Amino acid sequence: RGRAAVAMGKGGKGKGKGKDSGTASGFKRLEPQIAQGFDELCKELVQQMARDQCTLIVFLPGIADITSFYEALAPLDTSRATHRSSSIEDWRDTGNSSPPAAAAPSSGPIALRIYPMHSLIPRDEQEEVFKPPPPGICHVVLASNIAESSLTLPSVCGIIDLAMRRSIQYDARRLMSCLVTTWCSQSSCKQRAGRAGRTMPGRAVRLVPRGFFESEMVEFDPPEMLNAPLTKLYLQAKQLCAKLAVMYDRGLIPEDVDMKLETPTDLLGEVVQPPSTQLVKAAINELSEVGCLDTPTEDALITPLGYLAMALPCELRLCRLLYLGLMLDCPCDAIAMVAGLTAADPFSTPSLLVIKDQREYVKKLARSFQARQWCDNGRHCEPLMLRDLFEAWIQAGAPRGTKAIGGFARDWNIIPKKFEALASEAVDLCQRLAKLLNPRSKGAADVQRLLRTMRFAVDRREELVKSQFPEDKAYESLFCKDTSLMRALICAGFSDQLLVHRTPGQGGKSDKSEAMFNVMVRHGLDKRGTVAILNPPGLGNQAALFALCEEMCGERPKRIVEEDRVVYFEFYCEGEGGYGHHDEAEGEAVIVDVCPQAHRMHQFGAGRWKFSVEMSDSQVNQFHGESDPEWRDEELRYPVEVLKPVHPFLLNWEVVQHTASTYGGGKGQKAPTVKAMPDWRNPVGFACHAVPAKQQEGHLGVCASVQGLESGASAFVAGTTILGLNHLPLILTTLNPAKWQVQLGYNIDTYEVCAIKIMQYEIHLPPDTLTYDVLWKINQVRKAFLVSLTPWEEPPDPQHRGRGPGFGYIWVGDASWEMKELLEEVWPSAGRVQPSSRSKILWTKACEDACEDDDEVHDWLRPLIEEYDWDSHPWDDTPSVQYVQGSSRKNGGKVDAGDLGVCEKVAEYLRGRKKGAKDEKLTKICNKFKVQKKVLQKSSLLEIVRSDDGQDIVRLGNLGGNLGGKKSKGGAKGGGKASGKSSSGKGAPSQSSGAADAMITRLCGTPGVSVTLADFDSQVRKLLSNLHTRRGRAFSEGLFEMLSGVCLSKQRDQVKAWNKYLIVLIRNYANDHLEMGKRERRDLSTLIDGIE
């Protein structure tokens, strides 16, 4: 059996993949992986090693392996409510008229009871395993490394060790934490073996060869510092370096101590096993991108967010969520969300590993999902779901203790101990924040109020003391009721952990989804009430399929449709919207989700692709179309394999990811595609946008954490929030445009942003999603964040708070007003996307490149471009834009810099031809400029058409005729007259509408005004046209009335640049800055004096 264990590993990616490790052992480096057949091997070992009133422990890597082995050993378990055979075909192939002995409840002289043990399984559901086995019983525990040293089981007589474990390691190449399977160390294996023989003679069996164990497996586990992210540790090392420098200057450190303490890297290099340089650099970059350091360098300063992160026991992005919650005036909501995301899931999660009766499992699963769906309220946002649960606990009086919280736990189907841990986490966060925030600030007052509702308070000595629940109703206003503000907070906090839903047409797998949609339409199936299963057992037998559906979700479907080996189950869903407990749930919903029955069918398999469903003997006969035998036993059940349900409108997520090689926009490099797997227990796990239309909408999402898997093709995501495309402006408030290679796509006909690129993902946007006003207000929010994250000249020192009021506390800025202004521009729902032709999209970077002389503090928060400068020539020197072609012409694609220069020469040649000259043939142009035909076909400057005589001719395209012509006094030479004169004399096409032109002419003709037609250049006309289109004629008339009044009151020489002055006036009027009572009212006279 030791030699068979060699098949457990495959050539790994680690040390020396596929190479001999040396003559000492003769083994190859093996990747830890359980080979096929090892479950049967363990099954045989369990039966041989079982002893009366003893416990056997089988150490397995993770929950997936525990589930697989549990199903293999389930026929040996005698504690199940019903007997179970290992296979449907066990007795059918024999031809016997009676059930086989394998189906009998006994497995030998000693009865076995199988128990799983994992951190995901609640402790309350594992209590029986800690009791001594009764006479005639042997406990078999399938455990992860949780049973290695944390828990003590009674009467352990045997250990079966696969010598593997699942651990979280930081992958510096993929820039994320990954859950990987690794070989255990020799010390861990010896620790596991020591579990046996403590109270009686025992035996430990390791399923690896002795030579492999002694020569290939490491002796001790490596330090956590070598595999974990160093972000928090680096911040602490940086702060320690500053303190050591002060101590050295004061002479507190002897001069003969030779230690390099100048930088955190030097300090970390002094440990016994220092971390790699790559991990340290990754920590610096991540701290800078989150906002804890002002620059990604060794000499960077710690920001207020950095000091907050050092004081809180949370991940960096959760700390940023809490910091932004203080800035947006909703700290209590942020504390509730951070506490819920940090603690374990408080909701009850039934498991077939613990519940022996399948029908009882289905009932508990329905209750669990009902509670989660009630808290989610149709918003498909896990942080808000946990926030609402916490708020309901506060409204119930914040009961503490097992007995007091019992009623609340039953009502909301939560586990009392887990919710107690969540509440304790919230108390701890409040206590730490109370020490950091200025007591006079509003954020500190809100934190103290929330702490009092949890029956605690922080006294003057900053110690936690017990308190009484407040008698007034002030706690009812602690939490924000504005869902849009909560989404804005979540988007800003988790913007760099972005998810994208690829519609069937974009994802490459549109055939199956389209075929399923056509079947639903043809048979009149309800999109929300229907779910499908591919190739289920019992095809062609309606009675068997009805029974299968009832076993999976506890409810019979309305009807069943079969076509192309796909079975569609349609349920009654009228009146079961049940999205939440608020009347405004429909307005808060982002998607039109499927019915709860579809979710329960998906949750039955606990997120697995293939799982088993136990069916009774009579149901199995229905599967095979046979009559019931004489010895039929209703208690005898057989497992049948079923694939997880699917839906044509299921939201399939991908993680927007970059690696170390793609960071910085390496040319030709593409980030890998990573499939995101949300939590299957929550409504986001099987979220579908079941709209009647065939055309699907694009969706975005953010998540609190991403945990990659060792395969690299998928990752677990937690704290997921589903967003519409209308929420994209909220994501851009903190997104780093350089890191994520953000590009804006302008429609060359309408001059509006119609698409956006984030890494390799091209997303077409609904109209008016990213207008000039929206981009301007996004920059205002980014500016507020930038000011708040400015480092202090002196770090806060809690020991010297008496020097002055507020000294020693962190200062958190206020961005609530800027965010409120931005939310007014965000549409409540996403409109219909009308993709523009790719030949009409002009791509440009979302922000300008940072100059070397500019201040690089928080470079990721530099402003986005608010509009594209259409007056400039993008191809004069080095092209800064990309012209994408390929929809209407064949051989479409991108034009590189060299080809673009040739196409510009051709366009310049065509512009310079005399008016009325004959069209140039394609072959003549190719020979004249030594260029290939396909290069001209890909250019947006040129257009190739077929003449009446069948010849291909070359003409100026949309961009070639409008942009880039020679400058002349009246406009573009050879490119047609511009529709509006430009004061700068540049040949950009005017964007003013006829109504705006008429108003401009009327204004300039008014006696006594100081403005002229020349002052309304292309930029001013474009702004007026956009506002007139978006806000209507009434707004435009009010705007021109204001302009008339201002221009009559000003002399011509009072303003240095009238075109810029007009833009200031229009922007202020559009943003209501001229109205009395508005905060941040602008003084126009000050702005006028500053205009040059």
Short mmCIF file of N, CA, C and O in Angstrom, two decimals, residues 62 198 333 676 699 734 767 896 903 927:
data_model
loop_
_atom_site.label_atom_id
_atom_site.label_comp_id
_atom_site.label_asym_id
_atom_site.label_seq_id
_atom_site.Cartn_x
_atom_site.Cartn_y
_atom_site.Cartn_z
N GLY A 62 -9.12 18.97 2.70
CA GLY A 62 -10.12 20.03 2.80
C GLY A 62 -11.54 19.50 2.77
O GLY A 62 -11.79 18.29 2.76
N ARG A 198 -2.86 7.66 23.14
CA ARG A 198 -2.76 8.43 24.37
C ARG A 198 -3.41 7.71 25.55
O ARG A 198 -2.93 7.76 26.66
N ASP A 333 -23.01 51.76 9.72
CA ASP A 333 -23.22 50.79 8.65
C ASP A 333 -21.92 50.10 8.28
O ASP A 333 -21.88 48.89 8.05
N ALA A 676 -15.01 33.44 -11.23
CA ALA A 676 -15.37 33.75 -9.85
C ALA A 676 -16.49 32.83 -9.38
O ALA A 676 -17.45 32.59 -10.11
N HIS A 699 -23.47 43.27 -16.47
CA HIS A 699 -23.48 43.57 -15.04
C HIS A 699 -22.05 43.57 -14.52
O HIS A 699 -21.17 42.87 -15.04
N THR A 734 -12.55 55.36 -6.80
CA THR A 734 -11.28 54.95 -6.19
C THR A 734 -10.48 54.01 -7.06
O THR A 734 -9.42 53.55 -6.64
N PRO A 767 -26.63 54.97 -22.56
CA PRO A 767 -26.45 56.41 -22.80
C PRO A 767 -26.38 57.20 -21.51
O PRO A 767 -27.04 56.88 -20.52
N ASP A 896 -1.26 49.91 -35.66
CA ASP A 896 -0.15 50.28 -34.80
C ASP A 896 0.40 51.64 -35.21
O ASP A 896 -0.07 52.29 -36.15
N CYS A 903 -1.11 55.80 -42.91
CA CYS A 903 -2.50 56.16 -43.19
C CYS A 903 -2.70 57.67 -43.08
O CYS A 903 -3.48 58.26 -43.84
N ASN A 927 0.56 51.39 -54.34
CA ASN A 927 1.86 51.46 -55.01
C ASN A 927 2.58 52.77 -54.67
O ASN A 927 3.81 52.79 -54.51
#
